Every structure is written in C-alpha cells, then in structure tokens.
Coordinates of C-alpha atoms in Angstrom, one line a residue:
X1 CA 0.0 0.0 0.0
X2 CA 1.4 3.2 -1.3
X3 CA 1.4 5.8 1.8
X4 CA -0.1 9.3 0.9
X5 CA 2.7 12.4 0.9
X6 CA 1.2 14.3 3.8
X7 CA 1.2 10.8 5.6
X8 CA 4.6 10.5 4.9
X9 CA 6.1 14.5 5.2
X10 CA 4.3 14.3 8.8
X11 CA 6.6 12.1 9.7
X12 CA 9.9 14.1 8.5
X13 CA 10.9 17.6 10.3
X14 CA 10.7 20.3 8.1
X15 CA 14.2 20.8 7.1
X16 CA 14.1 16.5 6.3
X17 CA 10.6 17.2 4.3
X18 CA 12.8 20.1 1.8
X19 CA 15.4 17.9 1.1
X20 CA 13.1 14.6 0.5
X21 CA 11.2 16.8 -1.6
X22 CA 14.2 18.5 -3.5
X23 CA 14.8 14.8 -4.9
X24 CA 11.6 15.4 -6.9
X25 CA 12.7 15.0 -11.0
X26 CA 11.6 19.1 -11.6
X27 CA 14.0 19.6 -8.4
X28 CA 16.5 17.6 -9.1
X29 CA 16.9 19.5 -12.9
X30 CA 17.7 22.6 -11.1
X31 CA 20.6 21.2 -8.7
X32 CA 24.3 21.3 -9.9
X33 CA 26.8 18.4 -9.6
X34 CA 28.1 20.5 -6.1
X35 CA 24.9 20.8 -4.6
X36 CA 24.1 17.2 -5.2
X37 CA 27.1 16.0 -3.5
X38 CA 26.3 17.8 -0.5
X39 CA 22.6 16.2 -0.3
X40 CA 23.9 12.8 -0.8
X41 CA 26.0 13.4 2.4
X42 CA 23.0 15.0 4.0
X43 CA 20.9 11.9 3.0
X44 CA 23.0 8.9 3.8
X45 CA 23.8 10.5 7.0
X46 CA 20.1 10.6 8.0
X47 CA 19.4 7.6 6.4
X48 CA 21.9 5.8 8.1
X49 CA 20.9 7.5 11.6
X50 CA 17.3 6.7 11.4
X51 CA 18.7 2.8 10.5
X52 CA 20.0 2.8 13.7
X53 CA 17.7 4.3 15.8
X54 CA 15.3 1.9 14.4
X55 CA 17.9 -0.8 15.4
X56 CA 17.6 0.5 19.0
X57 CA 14.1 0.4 19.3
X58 CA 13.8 -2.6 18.1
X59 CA 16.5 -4.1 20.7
X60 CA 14.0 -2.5 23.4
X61 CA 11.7 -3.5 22.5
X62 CA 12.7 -6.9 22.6
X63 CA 13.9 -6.4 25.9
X64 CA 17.8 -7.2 25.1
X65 CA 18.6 -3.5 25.4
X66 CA 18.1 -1.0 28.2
X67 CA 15.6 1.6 27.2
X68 CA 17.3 4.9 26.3
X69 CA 14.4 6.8 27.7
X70 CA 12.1 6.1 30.7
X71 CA 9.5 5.0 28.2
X72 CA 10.6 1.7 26.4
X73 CA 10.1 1.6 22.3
X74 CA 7.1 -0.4 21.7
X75 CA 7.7 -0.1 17.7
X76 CA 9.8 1.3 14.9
X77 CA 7.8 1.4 11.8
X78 CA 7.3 5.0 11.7
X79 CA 11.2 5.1 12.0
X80 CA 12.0 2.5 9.6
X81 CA 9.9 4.3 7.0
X82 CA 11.8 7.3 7.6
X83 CA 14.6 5.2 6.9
X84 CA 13.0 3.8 3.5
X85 CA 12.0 7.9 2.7
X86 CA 15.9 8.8 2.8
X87 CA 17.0 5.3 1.1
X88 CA 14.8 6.6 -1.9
X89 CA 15.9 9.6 -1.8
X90 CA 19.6 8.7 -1.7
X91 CA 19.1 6.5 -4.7
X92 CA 17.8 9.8 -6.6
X93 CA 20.3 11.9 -5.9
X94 CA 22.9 9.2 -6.9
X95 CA 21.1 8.7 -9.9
X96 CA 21.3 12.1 -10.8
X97 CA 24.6 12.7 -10.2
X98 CA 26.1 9.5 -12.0
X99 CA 24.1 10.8 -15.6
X100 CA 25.4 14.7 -14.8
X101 CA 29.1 13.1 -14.6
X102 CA 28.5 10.9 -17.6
X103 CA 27.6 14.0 -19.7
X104 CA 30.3 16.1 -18.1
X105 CA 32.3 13.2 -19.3
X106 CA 31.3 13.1 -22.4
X107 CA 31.7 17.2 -23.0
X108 CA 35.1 16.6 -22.2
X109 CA 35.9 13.6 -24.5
X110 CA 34.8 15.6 -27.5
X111 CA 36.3 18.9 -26.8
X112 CA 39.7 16.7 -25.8
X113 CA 39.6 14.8 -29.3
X114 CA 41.2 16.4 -32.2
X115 CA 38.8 17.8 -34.7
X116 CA 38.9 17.1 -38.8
X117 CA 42.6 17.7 -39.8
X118 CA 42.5 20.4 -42.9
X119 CA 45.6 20.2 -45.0
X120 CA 47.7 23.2 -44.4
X121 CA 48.8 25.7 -47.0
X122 CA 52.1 26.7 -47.9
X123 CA 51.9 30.8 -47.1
X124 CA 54.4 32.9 -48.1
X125 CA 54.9 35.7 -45.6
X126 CA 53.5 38.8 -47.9
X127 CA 50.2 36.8 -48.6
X128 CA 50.1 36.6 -44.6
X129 CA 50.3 39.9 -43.7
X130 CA 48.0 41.0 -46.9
X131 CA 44.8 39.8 -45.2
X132 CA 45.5 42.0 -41.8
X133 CA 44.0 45.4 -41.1
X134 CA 46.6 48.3 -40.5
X135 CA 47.5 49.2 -37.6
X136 CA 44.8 51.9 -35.6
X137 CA 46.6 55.1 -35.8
X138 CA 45.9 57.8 -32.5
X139 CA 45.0 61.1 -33.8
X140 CA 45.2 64.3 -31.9
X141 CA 41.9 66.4 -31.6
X142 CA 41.8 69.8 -29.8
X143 CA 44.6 68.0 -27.2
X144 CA 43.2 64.8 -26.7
X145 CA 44.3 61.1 -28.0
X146 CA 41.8 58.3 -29.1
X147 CA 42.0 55.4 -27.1
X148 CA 43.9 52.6 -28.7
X149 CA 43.7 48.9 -29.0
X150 CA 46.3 48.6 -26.6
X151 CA 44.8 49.9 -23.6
X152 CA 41.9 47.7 -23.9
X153 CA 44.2 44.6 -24.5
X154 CA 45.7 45.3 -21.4
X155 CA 42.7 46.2 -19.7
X156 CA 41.5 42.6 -20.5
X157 CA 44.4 41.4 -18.7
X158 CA 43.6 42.8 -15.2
X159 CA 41.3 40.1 -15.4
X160 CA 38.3 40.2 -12.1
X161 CA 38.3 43.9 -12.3
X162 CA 36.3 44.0 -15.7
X163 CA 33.2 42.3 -14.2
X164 CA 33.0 44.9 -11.4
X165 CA 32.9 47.7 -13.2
X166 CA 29.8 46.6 -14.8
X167 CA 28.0 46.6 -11.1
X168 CA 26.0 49.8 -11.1
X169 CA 27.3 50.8 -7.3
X170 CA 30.4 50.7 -8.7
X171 CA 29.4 52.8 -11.8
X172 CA 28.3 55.4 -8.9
X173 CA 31.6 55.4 -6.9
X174 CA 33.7 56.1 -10.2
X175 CA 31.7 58.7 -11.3
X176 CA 31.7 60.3 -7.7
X177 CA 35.4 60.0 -6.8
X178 CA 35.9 61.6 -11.0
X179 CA 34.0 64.6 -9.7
X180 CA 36.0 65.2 -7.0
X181 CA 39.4 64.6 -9.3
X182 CA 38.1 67.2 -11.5
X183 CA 37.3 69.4 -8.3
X184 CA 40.2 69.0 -7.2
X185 CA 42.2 69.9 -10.2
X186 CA 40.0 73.0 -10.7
X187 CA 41.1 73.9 -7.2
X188 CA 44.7 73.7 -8.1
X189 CA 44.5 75.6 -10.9
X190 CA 43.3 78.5 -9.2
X191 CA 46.4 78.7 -6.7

C-alpha cells in the first residue's frame, strides 16, 4: 500500500521534508553536480541515523537493550519508514549525479579529441600579412588622444576587475570620486 505524501512529510521535520522533496525530477533539474554532492552526504547520514535508531528500538523493544528513555520503544515502523524515505531519496540523488558526470564526461571527451585535420597551405609571408588590417593610428583632436587597441588589451588582462565595473554601485563610486578629481584639479588651478 502506497502511503499518501502528507502521511509520509508528517513524519519528517521540516528541514528532512525540503530535502526529501528537493529529490523530486523538476528539483532535481535545477541542482548542480556540487549541490548534489552535499545532499547525498546529508541523506545517507540521516538515512543511516534513522537505520539505527530503528535498530535500538527494536533491541528495546525486545527487551535485550536498556531503554534509552524512561519510556521503552514499543515499535519502529514510523522510524524505519523514515529510513525507506531517505534510502529513496539517496538513490535519486545518486542517480542524478552519476548521468550529470556521464555527460560532463562526455563534453570533455569531444572537446579533448582532435577535430577534422585540414591540410595546411604553404603561405608565403606577404600573402600573410595581406589579409590583416593596418595598424589603428591615434589622432590628436583639440589635445586629446583616441583610445587605442592597446589599452583595452591590457585592460583585458587585469582580469576580475572588468566584471566589477559593470556593477552599477560601482558605476556610482567612479563617477563620484571623477568629480572630485576634476574638483580638485579646478582647485589647483586656481592657486
């Protein structure tokens, strides 16, 4: 008999109910290899507590163990199901992972292998250099010099810098501390 899901998620806290039910297939699309890792832990470590607890209460219950508690276990069943829930769930998340890393695997096997060999051409060196654009020249208008290629080539070399200046708070702060530059220089100017 298949138990009903508010049967079963009464028996799971709430933080064992989210991660039973982040094993559902629509859940399960949205976690990366990383995340799933850490569940599995989560899992077989609750899975493999509520084994034993059951373990206990079923020693008690037999009388071969003293009872934990001043209460003796009469029965498990509620905690071997809990057991069963994070078994399943384990075997989802294990799933998943093992057909992430078999793609992953397989992205990296094809971008490894060498693509179709093309026969090369013999080029002599003025047919090479007949196909590239001239060099950018820097003109000088009323003082000023365009900006070359080069400063953005090594601007792509800083590197973590370029994705902060896209941040709009960060937009803010260089246009406030270029108005107090200018300022600034406006107030030297005057001495």
């Amino acid at each position: 008999m298949r138990t009903l899901p508010s049967k079963r998620m009464s028996l799971l806290t709430e933080r064992e109910a989210q991660l039973v039910l982040s094993s559902a297939p629509r859940n399960l699309a949205e976690l990366s290899p990383r995340e799933l890792r850490g569940r599995i832990v989560r899992t077989r470590r609750l899975m493999e507590k509520y084994q034993d607890v059951a373990q206990r209460q079923r020693r008690e219950a037999l009388r071969k163990e003293l009872p934990s508690r001043s209460r003796r276990a009469e029965g498990n069943r509620n905690t071997l199901q809990k057991a069963e829930y994070f078994a399943l769930t384990l075997e989802r998340f294990e799933k998943r992972l093992a057909m992430l890393e078999r793609k992953a695997q397989v992205r990296t096997r094809a971008a490894s292998s060498p693509g179709p060999r093309r026969a090369k051409r013999a080029v002599t060196k003025r047919a090479a250099t007949e196909g590239r654009k001239p060099a950018r020249r820097t003109r000088v208008v009323a003082g000023r010099t365009a900006k070359t290629t080069r400063s953005r080539a090594s601007g792509q070399k800083r590197g973590g810098a370029l994705k902060q200046e896209r941040f709009p708070s960060l937009k803010r702060q260089a246009q406030a501390s270029g108005r107090g530059r200018r300022t600034q220089a406006r107030r030297d100017s005057r001495r």
